[in-house]
Amino acid sequence: MSRLRAGALAPAQKPMTAALILGLVIGVFSLIGLTATKADAAVPPKPTVGTCYNYGWTAYAGWSQTGKKVSCSSAHTAKTIALGTLVAGTTRTEASITREASFSHISKTCIRALRGKLGSTYSKRNQSAYAFAFFVPTVEQFKAGQRWFRCDVVLPGKDTLKNLPTNRARFLEGVSLTQRTRGCLSAKFAGPYSCLSSHTYKSISAFKKAGTTYPTQAAFERAVGANCPSRTRAYSTPTRYEWQTGDRWVVCYARTTS
């Protein structure tokens, strides 16, 4: 289940660059302006859970998405899995949306929805490349009083979105991870993302970190040394928001040329 592993406060669906420092993936927030766009003739209604879309990387990286809906039985790259209400007082600015109260609420809602959509175990989910993307109303929708946020499930590649399953209610229930769905990393691109894209590290195992208080980086590193296979060359950790929702799993990655 894709996430920013170092606990950095940054929108989980925005394309990131990263550095592997002592094996830890560090997210770097990419600033994206929330600029106004030319108003359409009619303001789109709020989205609905269960709707499928076929948007690409640019839309995935945006704050708002009003792309064409497609049948969930045909090829699609995203599906809406949750709809929530923005924290009272949230404005349509990056600073407001990503402030602690707002971003915590959005993240935890999407994390829980993604967990339910994927099914299976913590270990398998966290070794996968599946992620959530969140979106807020457009400028026009916001002016019209809409205050929702939307969570979509996606399967990122390195700079593309892979198609989602069309015939499974829970994407990982009863199936093994494949090259398409397993999470991989590279030295310059935060992930994980589908191993179908070129990569340097591949997920090989996961373990549950003991304790109830969110660990320090040093504590995570000690746990990796004690629990990851000897061929591990990188690892990833849950964000604070994932930890607070019960996900305490650390993922181990081996270097690979495949």
mmCIF file of C-alpha atoms in Angstrom:
data_model
loop_
_atom_site.group_PDB
_atom_site.id
_atom_site.type_symbol
_atom_site.label_atom_id
_atom_site.label_comp_id
_atom_site.label_asym_id
_atom_site.label_seq_id
_atom_site.Cartn_x
_atom_site.Cartn_y
_atom_site.Cartn_z
ATOM 1 C CA MET A 1 0.000 0.000 0.000
ATOM 2 C CA SER A 2 1.871 2.990 -1.258
ATOM 3 C CA ARG A 3 2.805 5.756 1.163
ATOM 4 C CA LEU A 4 5.427 8.345 1.985
ATOM 5 C CA ARG A 5 7.536 6.203 4.209
ATOM 6 C CA ALA A 6 9.529 8.691 6.254
ATOM 7 C CA GLY A 7 6.497 10.232 7.884
ATOM 8 C CA ALA A 8 6.921 13.457 5.916
ATOM 9 C CA LEU A 9 3.893 15.737 5.884
ATOM 10 C CA ALA A 10 3.223 15.808 2.157
ATOM 11 C CA PRO A 11 0.252 14.830 -0.032
ATOM 12 C CA ALA A 12 0.609 11.139 -0.694
ATOM 13 C CA GLN A 13 -0.507 11.252 -4.294
ATOM 14 C CA LYS A 14 1.751 14.036 -5.566
ATOM 15 C CA PRO A 15 4.765 12.918 -7.628
ATOM 16 C CA MET A 16 7.848 13.131 -5.466
ATOM 17 C CA THR A 17 11.574 12.797 -5.779
ATOM 18 C CA ALA A 18 13.455 10.999 -3.046
ATOM 19 C CA ALA A 19 16.898 10.179 -1.724
ATOM 20 C CA LEU A 20 17.834 6.835 -0.234
ATOM 21 C CA ILE A 21 19.710 7.812 2.905
ATOM 22 C CA LEU A 22 20.842 4.837 4.995
ATOM 23 C CA GLY A 23 18.219 2.829 3.168
ATOM 24 C CA LEU A 24 15.355 5.157 4.132
ATOM 25 C CA VAL A 25 13.052 6.693 1.553
ATOM 26 C CA ILE A 26 12.725 10.420 2.287
ATOM 27 C CA GLY A 27 9.834 12.263 0.619
ATOM 28 C CA VAL A 28 10.407 15.756 -0.745
ATOM 29 C CA PHE A 29 7.275 17.848 -1.121
ATOM 30 C CA SER A 30 6.706 19.139 -4.631
ATOM 31 C CA LEU A 31 4.951 22.484 -4.494
ATOM 32 C CA ILE A 32 1.947 22.690 -6.766
ATOM 33 C CA GLY A 33 -0.016 25.919 -6.985
ATOM 34 C CA LEU A 34 -3.769 25.926 -6.629
ATOM 35 C CA THR A 35 -4.450 28.336 -9.443
ATOM 36 C CA ALA A 36 -7.845 29.250 -10.781
ATOM 37 C CA THR A 37 -9.020 27.905 -14.112
ATOM 38 C CA LYS A 38 -11.520 29.282 -16.595
ATOM 39 C CA ALA A 39 -15.042 28.566 -15.406
ATOM 40 C CA ASP A 40 -17.112 25.986 -17.218
ATOM 41 C CA ALA A 41 -20.684 26.649 -18.270
ATOM 42 C CA ALA A 42 -21.940 24.381 -15.479
ATOM 43 C CA VAL A 43 -20.327 23.509 -12.163
ATOM 44 C CA PRO A 44 -19.714 19.738 -11.974
ATOM 45 C CA PRO A 45 -21.545 17.978 -9.131
ATOM 46 C CA LYS A 46 -19.646 16.325 -6.313
ATOM 47 C CA PRO A 47 -18.213 12.887 -7.140
ATOM 48 C CA THR A 48 -19.678 9.563 -6.054
ATOM 49 C CA VAL A 49 -18.022 6.502 -4.543
ATOM 50 C CA GLY A 50 -17.575 3.672 -7.036
ATOM 51 C CA THR A 51 -16.970 5.891 -10.068
ATOM 52 C CA CYS A 52 -14.091 4.901 -12.361
ATOM 53 C CA TYR A 53 -11.816 7.186 -14.382
ATOM 54 C CA ASN A 54 -9.104 6.806 -16.984
ATOM 55 C CA TYR A 55 -6.919 9.807 -16.143
ATOM 56 C CA GLY A 56 -3.155 9.975 -16.539
ATOM 57 C CA TRP A 57 -0.111 11.189 -14.636
ATOM 58 C CA THR A 58 -0.801 14.915 -14.981
ATOM 59 C CA ALA A 59 -4.298 14.613 -13.547
ATOM 60 C CA TYR A 60 -3.000 12.286 -10.827
ATOM 61 C CA ALA A 61 -0.572 15.012 -9.764
ATOM 62 C CA GLY A 62 -3.241 17.703 -9.541
ATOM 63 C CA TRP A 63 -5.348 18.952 -6.667
ATOM 64 C CA SER A 64 -8.634 18.679 -8.558
ATOM 65 C CA GLN A 65 -9.797 16.163 -11.121
ATOM 66 C CA THR A 66 -12.979 16.340 -13.174
ATOM 67 C CA GLY A 67 -12.055 13.921 -15.929
ATOM 68 C CA LYS A 68 -14.403 11.770 -17.947
ATOM 69 C CA LYS A 69 -16.006 8.863 -16.125
ATOM 70 C CA VAL A 70 -15.657 5.406 -17.664
ATOM 71 C CA SER A 71 -17.238 2.027 -17.072
ATOM 72 C CA CYS A 72 -15.529 0.085 -14.294
ATOM 73 C CA SER A 73 -15.743 -3.014 -16.498
ATOM 74 C CA SER A 74 -13.483 -1.376 -19.099
ATOM 75 C CA ALA A 75 -9.865 -0.208 -18.816
ATOM 76 C CA HIS A 76 -9.457 2.445 -16.119
ATOM 77 C CA THR A 77 -6.656 3.873 -13.992
ATOM 78 C CA ALA A 78 -8.574 5.099 -10.946
ATOM 79 C CA LYS A 79 -11.649 4.368 -8.869
ATOM 80 C CA THR A 80 -13.211 6.560 -6.186
ATOM 81 C CA ILE A 81 -13.252 4.632 -2.909
ATOM 82 C CA ALA A 82 -14.259 7.301 -0.387
ATOM 83 C CA LEU A 83 -15.798 10.745 -0.150
ATOM 84 C CA GLY A 84 -15.312 12.967 2.876
ATOM 85 C CA THR A 85 -15.945 16.513 4.069
ATOM 86 C CA LEU A 86 -13.096 18.994 4.433
ATOM 87 C CA VAL A 87 -12.315 20.252 7.930
ATOM 88 C CA ALA A 88 -14.324 23.379 8.729
ATOM 89 C CA GLY A 89 -12.526 26.544 7.694
ATOM 90 C CA THR A 90 -10.419 24.887 4.991
ATOM 91 C CA THR A 91 -9.756 27.191 2.056
ATOM 92 C CA ARG A 92 -8.650 26.183 -1.411
ATOM 93 C CA THR A 93 -4.968 26.891 -0.827
ATOM 94 C CA GLU A 94 -2.074 24.509 -0.481
ATOM 95 C CA ALA A 95 -1.255 25.805 2.999
ATOM 96 C CA SER A 96 -4.801 25.263 4.241
ATOM 97 C CA ILE A 97 -5.298 21.834 2.688
ATOM 98 C CA THR A 98 -1.960 20.485 3.949
ATOM 99 C CA ARG A 99 -2.125 21.935 7.469
ATOM 100 C CA GLU A 100 -2.083 19.276 10.173
ATOM 101 C CA ALA A 101 -5.793 19.117 11.037
ATOM 102 C CA SER A 102 -6.861 19.017 7.401
ATOM 103 C CA PHE A 103 -4.220 16.686 6.037
ATOM 104 C CA SER A 104 -4.547 14.269 8.942
ATOM 105 C CA HIS A 105 -8.304 14.003 8.327
ATOM 106 C CA ILE A 106 -7.900 13.491 4.572
ATOM 107 C CA SER A 107 -5.034 11.019 4.910
ATOM 108 C CA LYS A 108 -6.664 8.823 7.541
ATOM 109 C CA THR A 109 -9.923 8.694 5.588
ATOM 110 C CA CYS A 110 -8.104 7.639 2.407
ATOM 111 C CA ILE A 111 -5.793 5.209 4.231
ATOM 112 C CA ARG A 112 -8.741 3.349 5.744
ATOM 113 C CA ALA A 113 -10.620 3.324 2.431
ATOM 114 C CA LEU A 114 -7.590 1.963 0.564
ATOM 115 C CA ARG A 115 -7.110 -0.732 3.190
ATOM 116 C CA GLY A 116 -10.702 -1.848 2.711
ATOM 117 C CA LYS A 117 -10.491 -1.803 -1.072
ATOM 118 C CA LEU A 118 -7.301 -3.867 -1.233
ATOM 119 C CA GLY A 119 -8.239 -6.454 1.381
ATOM 120 C CA SER A 120 -5.751 -9.217 2.289
ATOM 121 C CA THR A 121 -3.037 -8.665 4.936
ATOM 122 C CA TYR A 122 -0.967 -5.715 6.122
ATOM 123 C CA SER A 123 2.145 -7.443 4.810
ATOM 124 C CA LYS A 124 0.808 -7.926 1.292
ATOM 125 C CA ARG A 125 -0.816 -4.479 1.094
ATOM 126 C CA ASN A 126 2.341 -2.693 2.142
ATOM 127 C CA GLN A 127 4.528 -4.645 -0.268
ATOM 128 C CA SER A 128 2.202 -3.659 -3.111
ATOM 129 C CA ALA A 129 2.332 -0.543 -5.286
ATOM 130 C CA TYR A 130 -1.320 0.409 -4.818
ATOM 131 C CA ALA A 131 -1.799 3.954 -3.556
ATOM 132 C CA PHE A 132 -4.481 6.509 -2.925
ATOM 133 C CA ALA A 133 -4.868 9.858 -4.646
ATOM 134 C CA PHE A 134 -6.959 12.595 -3.080
ATOM 135 C CA PHE A 135 -8.683 15.502 -4.791
ATOM 136 C CA VAL A 136 -10.586 18.598 -3.653
ATOM 137 C CA PRO A 137 -13.199 20.717 -5.473
ATOM 138 C CA THR A 138 -12.164 22.910 -8.388
ATOM 139 C CA VAL A 139 -12.178 26.686 -7.965
ATOM 140 C CA GLU A 140 -15.691 26.807 -9.443
ATOM 141 C CA GLN A 141 -16.964 23.986 -7.255
ATOM 142 C CA PHE A 142 -15.446 25.597 -4.179
ATOM 143 C CA LYS A 143 -17.109 28.917 -5.022
ATOM 144 C CA ALA A 144 -20.398 27.028 -5.365
ATOM 145 C CA GLY A 145 -20.062 25.806 -1.787
ATOM 146 C CA GLN A 146 -18.737 22.287 -2.347
ATOM 147 C CA ARG A 147 -16.436 21.185 0.497
ATOM 148 C CA TRP A 148 -15.780 17.517 -0.191
ATOM 149 C CA PHE A 149 -12.569 15.611 -0.746
ATOM 150 C CA ARG A 150 -12.324 12.415 -2.732
ATOM 151 C CA CYS A 151 -10.067 9.357 -2.347
ATOM 152 C CA ASP A 152 -9.188 7.289 -5.432
ATOM 153 C CA VAL A 153 -7.282 4.011 -5.594
ATOM 154 C CA VAL A 154 -4.518 4.007 -8.227
ATOM 155 C CA LEU A 155 -1.585 1.829 -9.277
ATOM 156 C CA PRO A 156 1.335 4.149 -10.079
ATOM 157 C CA GLY A 157 4.178 3.262 -12.393
ATOM 158 C CA LYS A 158 7.305 5.388 -12.477
ATOM 159 C CA ASP A 159 5.600 8.182 -14.423
ATOM 160 C CA THR A 160 2.357 6.563 -15.554
ATOM 161 C CA LEU A 161 -0.692 4.967 -14.012
ATOM 162 C CA LYS A 162 -1.298 1.267 -14.618
ATOM 163 C CA ASN A 163 -4.781 -0.106 -15.262
ATOM 164 C CA LEU A 164 -6.722 -1.366 -12.257
ATOM 165 C CA PRO A 165 -8.420 -4.771 -12.033
ATOM 166 C CA THR A 166 -11.889 -4.850 -13.569
ATOM 167 C CA ASN A 167 -13.174 -8.040 -11.961
ATOM 168 C CA ARG A 168 -12.197 -7.928 -8.289
ATOM 169 C CA ALA A 169 -14.067 -6.314 -5.408
ATOM 170 C CA ARG A 170 -10.904 -6.401 -3.260
ATOM 171 C CA PHE A 171 -7.819 -6.081 -5.389
ATOM 172 C CA LEU A 172 -5.397 -8.180 -3.304
ATOM 173 C CA GLU A 173 -7.777 -10.679 -1.735
ATOM 174 C CA GLY A 174 -6.879 -14.253 -2.690
ATOM 175 C CA VAL A 175 -4.185 -13.338 -5.225
ATOM 176 C CA SER A 176 -0.390 -13.137 -5.096
ATOM 177 C CA LEU A 177 1.609 -10.008 -5.825
ATOM 178 C CA THR A 178 2.826 -9.845 -9.416
ATOM 179 C CA GLN A 179 5.370 -7.743 -11.277
ATOM 180 C CA ARG A 180 2.488 -5.347 -11.978
ATOM 181 C CA THR A 181 1.258 -5.008 -8.411
ATOM 182 C CA ARG A 182 4.442 -5.428 -6.343
ATOM 183 C CA GLY A 183 6.065 -2.253 -5.026
ATOM 184 C CA CYS A 184 9.487 -1.182 -6.289
ATOM 185 C CA LEU A 185 11.749 1.836 -5.750
ATOM 186 C CA SER A 186 14.524 3.717 -7.495
ATOM 187 C CA ALA A 187 17.181 6.000 -6.058
ATOM 188 C CA LYS A 188 15.591 9.139 -7.527
ATOM 189 C CA PHE A 189 11.861 8.437 -7.438
ATOM 190 C CA ALA A 190 9.749 8.095 -4.324
ATOM 191 C CA GLY A 191 7.530 5.093 -4.359
ATOM 192 C CA PRO A 192 6.759 2.417 -4.168
ATOM 193 C CA TYR A 193 5.493 2.040 -7.713
ATOM 194 C CA SER A 194 4.713 -0.897 -10.006
ATOM 195 C CA CYS A 195 7.691 -3.143 -10.688
ATOM 196 C CA LEU A 196 6.676 -3.107 -14.364
ATOM 197 C CA SER A 197 8.540 0.222 -14.476
ATOM 198 C CA SER A 198 12.340 0.308 -14.300
ATOM 199 C CA HIS A 199 13.526 0.084 -10.714
ATOM 200 C CA THR A 200 16.467 -0.531 -8.415
ATOM 201 C CA TYR A 201 14.802 -2.079 -5.363
ATOM 202 C CA LYS A 202 11.968 -4.599 -5.026
ATOM 203 C CA SER A 203 9.887 -5.366 -1.925
ATOM 204 C CA ILE A 204 10.717 -8.795 -0.497
ATOM 205 C CA SER A 205 9.144 -8.907 2.980
ATOM 206 C CA ALA A 206 7.466 -6.872 5.702
ATOM 207 C CA PHE A 207 7.286 -6.981 9.484
ATOM 208 C CA LYS A 208 5.226 -5.308 12.200
ATOM 209 C CA LYS A 209 7.156 -2.816 14.326
ATOM 210 C CA ALA A 210 6.493 -3.325 18.021
ATOM 211 C CA GLY A 211 5.295 -0.513 20.272
ATOM 212 C CA THR A 212 2.536 2.066 20.374
ATOM 213 C CA THR A 213 4.493 5.345 20.155
ATOM 214 C CA TYR A 214 5.629 6.406 16.685
ATOM 215 C CA PRO A 215 9.308 5.343 16.482
ATOM 216 C CA THR A 216 12.331 7.492 15.763
ATOM 217 C CA GLN A 217 14.332 6.851 12.599
ATOM 218 C CA ALA A 218 17.010 5.197 14.715
ATOM 219 C CA ALA A 219 14.417 2.852 16.219
ATOM 220 C CA PHE A 220 13.145 1.938 12.764
ATOM 221 C CA GLU A 221 16.720 1.231 11.619
ATOM 222 C CA ARG A 222 17.374 -1.076 14.571
ATOM 223 C CA ALA A 223 14.153 -2.950 13.833
ATOM 224 C CA VAL A 224 15.126 -3.311 10.172
ATOM 225 C CA GLY A 225 18.482 -4.781 11.177
ATOM 226 C CA ALA A 226 16.764 -7.294 13.418
ATOM 227 C CA ASN A 227 13.839 -8.260 11.180
ATOM 228 C CA CYS A 228 14.660 -7.757 7.489
ATOM 229 C CA PRO A 229 16.480 -10.431 5.425
ATOM 230 C CA SER A 230 20.243 -10.003 5.088
ATOM 231 C CA ARG A 231 19.923 -9.045 1.406
ATOM 232 C CA THR A 232 17.839 -5.976 2.296
ATOM 233 C CA ARG A 233 19.304 -2.771 0.859
ATOM 234 C CA ALA A 234 16.418 -0.326 1.429
ATOM 235 C CA TYR A 235 13.369 -0.127 3.631
ATOM 236 C CA SER A 236 10.234 1.936 4.057
ATOM 237 C CA THR A 237 8.244 2.894 7.124
ATOM 238 C CA PRO A 238 4.634 3.875 7.823
ATOM 239 C CA THR A 239 3.685 7.526 7.993
ATOM 240 C CA ARG A 240 2.433 8.865 11.313
ATOM 241 C CA TYR A 241 -1.085 8.795 9.915
ATOM 242 C CA GLU A 242 -0.794 5.143 8.933
ATOM 243 C CA TRP A 243 0.673 4.348 12.335
ATOM 244 C CA GLN A 244 -2.248 6.092 14.022
ATOM 245 C CA THR A 245 -4.715 3.981 12.020
ATOM 246 C CA GLY A 246 -3.028 0.743 13.121
ATOM 247 C CA ASP A 247 -0.551 0.152 10.287
ATOM 248 C CA ARG A 248 2.831 -0.433 11.967
ATOM 249 C CA TRP A 249 4.403 -2.417 9.125
ATOM 250 C CA VAL A 250 7.904 -1.827 7.743
ATOM 251 C CA VAL A 251 8.788 -3.058 4.241
ATOM 252 C CA CYS A 252 12.176 -4.533 3.295
ATOM 253 C CA TYR A 253 13.589 -4.099 -0.240
ATOM 254 C CA ALA A 254 16.365 -5.965 -2.031
ATOM 255 C CA ARG A 255 18.458 -4.543 -4.834
ATOM 256 C CA THR A 256 17.470 -6.003 -8.181
ATOM 257 C CA THR A 257 18.403 -5.679 -11.832
ATOM 258 C CA SER A 258 15.048 -6.942 -13.116
#
